[in-house]
Each structure stands twice: as structure tokens, then as C-alpha cells.
PDB file of C-alpha atoms in Angstrom:
ATOM      1  CA  MET A  21       0.000   0.000   0.000  1.00  0.00           C
ATOM      2  CA  ARG A  22       2.835   2.375   0.822  1.00  0.00           C
ATOM      3  CA  ASP A  23       4.342   2.009  -2.672  1.00  0.00           C
ATOM      4  CA  GLY A  24       0.992   2.973  -4.177  1.00  0.00           C
ATOM      5  CA  THR A  25       0.881   6.113  -2.051  1.00  0.00           C
ATOM      6  CA  VAL A  26       4.396   7.121  -3.085  1.00  0.00           C
ATOM      7  CA  GLY A  27       3.536   6.490  -6.747  1.00  0.00           C
ATOM      8  CA  ALA A  28       0.355   8.562  -6.461  1.00  0.00           C
ATOM      9  CA  ALA A  29       2.272  11.420  -4.815  1.00  0.00           C
ATOM     10  CA  GLY A  30       4.828  11.363  -7.621  1.00  0.00           C
ATOM     11  CA  SER A  31       2.057  11.461 -10.220  1.00  0.00           C
ATOM     12  CA  LEU A  32       0.399  14.372  -8.424  1.00  0.00           C
ATOM     13  CA  ARG A  33       3.712  16.280  -8.407  1.00  0.00           C
ATOM     14  CA  LYS A  34       4.030  15.729 -12.176  1.00  0.00           C
ATOM     15  CA  ILE A  35       0.474  16.979 -12.763  1.00  0.00           C
ATOM     16  CA  LEU A  36       1.029  20.065 -10.600  1.00  0.00           C
ATOM     17  CA  ARG A  37       4.359  20.792 -12.291  1.00  0.00           C
ATOM     18  CA  GLY A  38       2.666  20.487 -15.707  1.00  0.00           C
ATOM     19  CA  GLY A  39      -0.127  22.843 -14.621  1.00  0.00           C
ATOM     20  CA  ALA A  40       2.396  25.374 -13.374  1.00  0.00           C
ATOM     21  CA  MET A  41       4.223  25.212 -16.710  1.00  0.00           C
ATOM     22  CA  ALA A  42       0.947  25.715 -18.605  1.00  0.00           C
ATOM     23  CA  SER A  43       0.260  28.787 -16.472  1.00  0.00           C
ATOM     24  CA  VAL A  44       3.710  30.195 -17.294  1.00  0.00           C
ATOM     25  CA  VAL A  45       3.199  29.538 -21.015  1.00  0.00           C
ATOM     26  CA  LEU A  46      -0.249  31.186 -20.960  1.00  0.00           C
ATOM     27  CA  THR A  47       1.112  34.218 -19.126  1.00  0.00           C
ATOM     28  CA  GLY A  48       4.057  34.461 -21.514  1.00  0.00           C
ATOM     29  CA  ALA A  49       1.779  34.213 -24.528  1.00  0.00           C
ATOM     30  CA  CYS A  50      -0.312  37.112 -23.246  1.00  0.00           C
ATOM     31  CA  ALA A  51       2.719  39.292 -22.516  1.00  0.00           C
ATOM     32  CA  GLY A  52       3.050  40.464 -26.140  1.00  0.00           C
ATOM     33  CA  LEU A  53      -0.559  41.584 -26.493  1.00  0.00           C
ATOM     34  CA  SER A  54      -1.424  45.212 -26.994  1.00  0.00           C
ATOM     35  CA  PRO A  55      -4.252  46.399 -24.754  1.00  0.00           C
ATOM     36  CA  PRO A  56      -7.555  47.359 -26.352  1.00  0.00           C
ATOM     37  CA  PRO A  57      -8.330  51.012 -27.001  1.00  0.00           C
ATOM     38  CA  GLN A  58      -9.914  52.727 -24.002  1.00  0.00           C
ATOM     39  CA  ALA A  59     -12.414  55.576 -23.851  1.00  0.00           C
ATOM     40  CA  ALA A  60     -14.533  57.184 -21.173  1.00  0.00           C
ATOM     41  CA  PRO A  61     -17.599  55.006 -20.670  1.00  0.00           C
ATOM     42  CA  GLU A  62     -20.937  56.529 -21.524  1.00  0.00           C
ATOM     43  CA  PRO A  63     -22.998  57.754 -18.535  1.00  0.00           C
ATOM     44  CA  GLY A  64     -24.605  54.853 -16.689  1.00  0.00           C
ATOM     45  CA  ALA A  65     -22.526  52.187 -18.465  1.00  0.00           C
ATOM     46  CA  VAL A  66     -20.933  50.747 -15.335  1.00  0.00           C
ATOM     47  CA  SER A  67     -24.297  50.665 -13.529  1.00  0.00           C
ATOM     48  CA  ALA A  68     -25.854  48.867 -16.487  1.00  0.00           C
ATOM     49  CA  LEU A  69     -23.066  46.268 -16.460  1.00  0.00           C
ATOM     50  CA  ASP A  70     -23.377  45.920 -12.664  1.00  0.00           C
ATOM     51  CA  ARG A  71     -27.054  44.996 -13.114  1.00  0.00           C
ATOM     52  CA  LEU A  72     -26.089  42.240 -15.553  1.00  0.00           C
ATOM     53  CA  SER A  73     -23.114  40.854 -13.600  1.00  0.00           C
ATOM     54  CA  PRO A  74     -21.670  42.661 -10.574  1.00  0.00           C
ATOM     55  CA  ASN A  75     -17.871  42.608 -10.800  1.00  0.00           C
ATOM     56  CA  ARG A  76     -15.043  44.938  -9.800  1.00  0.00           C
ATOM     57  CA  CYS A  77     -13.809  44.890 -13.432  1.00  0.00           C
ATOM     58  CA  ASN A  78     -16.991  46.422 -14.889  1.00  0.00           C
ATOM     59  CA  GLY A  79     -15.399  49.880 -15.133  1.00  0.00           C
ATOM     60  CA  ALA A  80     -12.558  48.518 -17.264  1.00  0.00           C
ATOM     61  CA  VAL A  81     -14.989  46.516 -19.408  1.00  0.00           C
ATOM     62  CA  ALA A  82     -17.140  49.636 -19.935  1.00  0.00           C
ATOM     63  CA  SER A  83     -14.039  51.615 -20.984  1.00  0.00           C
ATOM     64  CA  SER A  84     -12.976  48.830 -23.360  1.00  0.00           C
ATOM     65  CA  LEU A  85     -16.428  48.676 -24.965  1.00  0.00           C
ATOM     66  CA  ALA A  86     -16.419  52.461 -25.368  1.00  0.00           C
ATOM     67  CA  GLY A  87     -12.935  52.246 -26.880  1.00  0.00           C
ATOM     68  CA  VAL A  88     -14.223  50.026 -29.703  1.00  0.00           C
ATOM     69  CA  ARG A  89     -17.494  51.975 -29.998  1.00  0.00           C
ATOM     70  CA  ILE A  90     -19.891  49.368 -28.620  1.00  0.00           C
ATOM     71  CA  PRO A  91     -22.718  51.173 -26.804  1.00  0.00           C
ATOM     72  CA  VAL A  92     -23.791  49.680 -23.498  1.00  0.00           C
ATOM     73  CA  SER A  93     -27.389  49.765 -24.770  1.00  0.00           C
ATOM     74  CA  ASP A  94     -26.357  46.988 -27.192  1.00  0.00           C
ATOM     75  CA  VAL A  95     -25.195  44.690 -24.363  1.00  0.00           C
ATOM     76  CA  ARG A  96     -27.552  41.732 -23.906  1.00  0.00           C
ATOM     77  CA  TYR A  97     -25.564  39.804 -21.293  1.00  0.00           C
ATOM     78  CA  LEU A  98     -22.290  39.884 -19.380  1.00  0.00           C
ATOM     79  CA  ALA A  99     -20.651  36.806 -17.885  1.00  0.00           C
ATOM     80  CA  TYR A 100     -17.238  36.502 -16.286  1.00  0.00           C
ATOM     81  CA  GLY A 101     -14.823  33.603 -16.415  1.00  0.00           C
ATOM     82  CA  LEU A 102     -11.673  33.613 -14.354  1.00  0.00           C
ATOM     83  CA  TYR A 103      -8.217  32.145 -14.480  1.00  0.00           C
ATOM     84  CA  ARG A 104      -6.480  30.798 -11.385  1.00  0.00           C
ATOM     85  CA  ASN A 105      -2.921  29.672 -10.804  1.00  0.00           C
ATOM     86  CA  ILE A 106      -2.016  26.439  -9.004  1.00  0.00           C
ATOM     87  CA  PRO A 107      -2.311  27.881  -5.450  1.00  0.00           C
ATOM     88  CA  GLY A 108      -5.767  29.165  -6.435  1.00  0.00           C
ATOM     89  CA  ASP A 109      -5.092  32.899  -6.785  1.00  0.00           C
ATOM     90  CA  ILE A 110      -7.051  34.735  -9.474  1.00  0.00           C
ATOM     91  CA  VAL A 111      -4.665  35.735 -12.271  1.00  0.00           C
ATOM     92  CA  GLY A 112      -7.127  37.064 -14.822  1.00  0.00           C
ATOM     93  CA  TYR A 113     -10.683  37.391 -16.090  1.00  0.00           C
ATOM     94  CA  ASP A 114     -12.589  37.029 -19.335  1.00  0.00           C
ATOM     95  CA  ALA A 115     -15.685  39.205 -19.637  1.00  0.00           C
ATOM     96  CA  TRP A 116     -18.033  37.664 -22.213  1.00  0.00           C
ATOM     97  CA  VAL A 117     -20.329  40.368 -23.572  1.00  0.00           C
ATOM     98  CA  GLY A 118     -23.312  39.288 -25.665  1.00  0.00           C
ATOM     99  CA  LEU A 119     -24.711  41.923 -28.008  1.00  0.00           C
ATOM    100  CA  ASN A 120     -28.279  42.536 -29.187  1.00  0.00           C
ATOM    101  CA  SER A 121     -27.096  43.539 -32.661  1.00  0.00           C
ATOM    102  CA  GLN A 122     -25.248  40.331 -33.567  1.00  0.00           C
ATOM    103  CA  PRO A 123     -24.645  36.710 -32.630  1.00  0.00           C
ATOM    104  CA  GLY A 124     -21.739  35.515 -30.560  1.00  0.00           C
ATOM    105  CA  ALA A 125     -19.892  37.564 -27.973  1.00  0.00           C
ATOM    106  CA  VAL A 126     -17.175  40.131 -27.553  1.00  0.00           C
ATOM    107  CA  VAL A 127     -14.588  39.026 -24.996  1.00  0.00           C
ATOM    108  CA  VAL A 128     -12.592  41.488 -22.922  1.00  0.00           C
ATOM    109  CA  GLN A 129      -9.601  39.768 -21.360  1.00  0.00           C
ATOM    110  CA  LEU A 130      -8.321  41.409 -18.154  1.00  0.00           C
ATOM    111  CA  ASP A 131      -5.487  40.769 -15.734  1.00  0.00           C
ATOM    112  CA  GLU A 132      -5.942  40.151 -12.012  1.00  0.00           C
ATOM    113  CA  TYR A 133      -6.102  43.918 -11.373  1.00  0.00           C
ATOM    114  CA  CYS A 134      -8.774  44.453 -14.091  1.00  0.00           C
ATOM    115  CA  ALA A 135      -6.317  46.048 -16.540  1.00  0.00           C
ATOM    116  CA  PRO A 136      -7.507  45.151 -20.071  1.00  0.00           C
ATOM    117  CA  ARG A 137      -5.174  42.815 -21.979  1.00  0.00           C
ATOM    118  CA  GLN A 138      -7.104  42.409 -25.214  1.00  0.00           C
ATOM    119  CA  ILE A 139     -10.562  42.452 -26.770  1.00  0.00           C
ATOM    120  CA  TYR A 140     -11.753  40.067 -29.455  1.00  0.00           C
ATOM    121  CA  ALA A 141     -14.930  38.654 -31.002  1.00  0.00           C
ATOM    122  CA  ARG A 142     -16.103  35.026 -30.813  1.00  0.00           C
ATOM    123  CA  GLU A 143     -18.800  32.826 -32.300  1.00  0.00           C
ATOM    124  CA  GLY A 144     -19.798  35.117 -35.171  1.00  0.00           C
ATOM    125  CA  ALA A 145     -19.523  38.483 -33.420  1.00  0.00           C
ATOM    126  CA  ARG A 146     -17.529  41.290 -35.025  1.00  0.00           C
ATOM    127  CA  LEU A 147     -15.745  44.255 -33.492  1.00  0.00           C
ATOM    128  CA  PRO A 148     -16.412  47.695 -34.936  1.00  0.00           C
ATOM    129  CA  ASP A 149     -13.346  49.526 -36.207  1.00  0.00           C
ATOM    130  CA  ALA A 150     -11.276  50.831 -33.296  1.00  0.00           C
ATOM    131  CA  ARG A 151     -10.742  54.552 -32.821  1.00  0.00           C
TER     132      ARG A 151
END
């Protein structure tokens, strides 16, 4: 039984080491990104986003949407995903923003402090031309 425990512990160490490496690779891949354009959010934008999904990053998401000229009145839904490192600390967020005017979603990727990393469209959505 003891040999099985030692083998399981070794396997767990390998899995954790692999997860840590994946986290480093993901962070390194994001390091070369240029942040999305920012603009002052329209009046009431942060409150509107707070009603859809309360989150401390809503101000940055509102500024990112304004930077690519997406009005908050076009936002149908807002859902957050988060990234954690191996100890469990939050290292980033994805804000998925569904729009009334088109299918899919616009994703605002943010770091752990809510600083925008990038903005992109998924599942058939399109970004307007940036300012």
C-alpha cells in the first residue's frame, strides 16, 4: 500500500508541475498583447453592467467597450470567467459580452487587477473599427 501512495504522490507532483508550466506559457503568450483602445464610458454604463453581472472589473470593461465603440445599450448579457494559478489565486478574467445587434460575444480579457489585456470577437460576433 505504501508504494501505491508514493507512486500517487509522484504522479500528483508531475500533474502540478505540468499545470504550473501551462500557467507560465499562458502568461508568456499574453505578454506580447497590446491592450484594447480605451475611452470614457458613456454615462450609466458601469451601472448597467453591474445589473447584468456585478464585478469589480466592470469599469474597465465599460471603458474597453467604449474604446471600440460598442454602446452599453447593445449589451444583452455579461458573464465573467476567471483564471487561477495552481495555489488558487485569481490571475485574470474574461468578460463575455453578448450583443443585441449580432450573434456571438465580444470578450474582454483582463489581468488580475482588471487592466484590459485584449478584446476580441467570438462565435460570429464582429468588433467595430477601433478609434
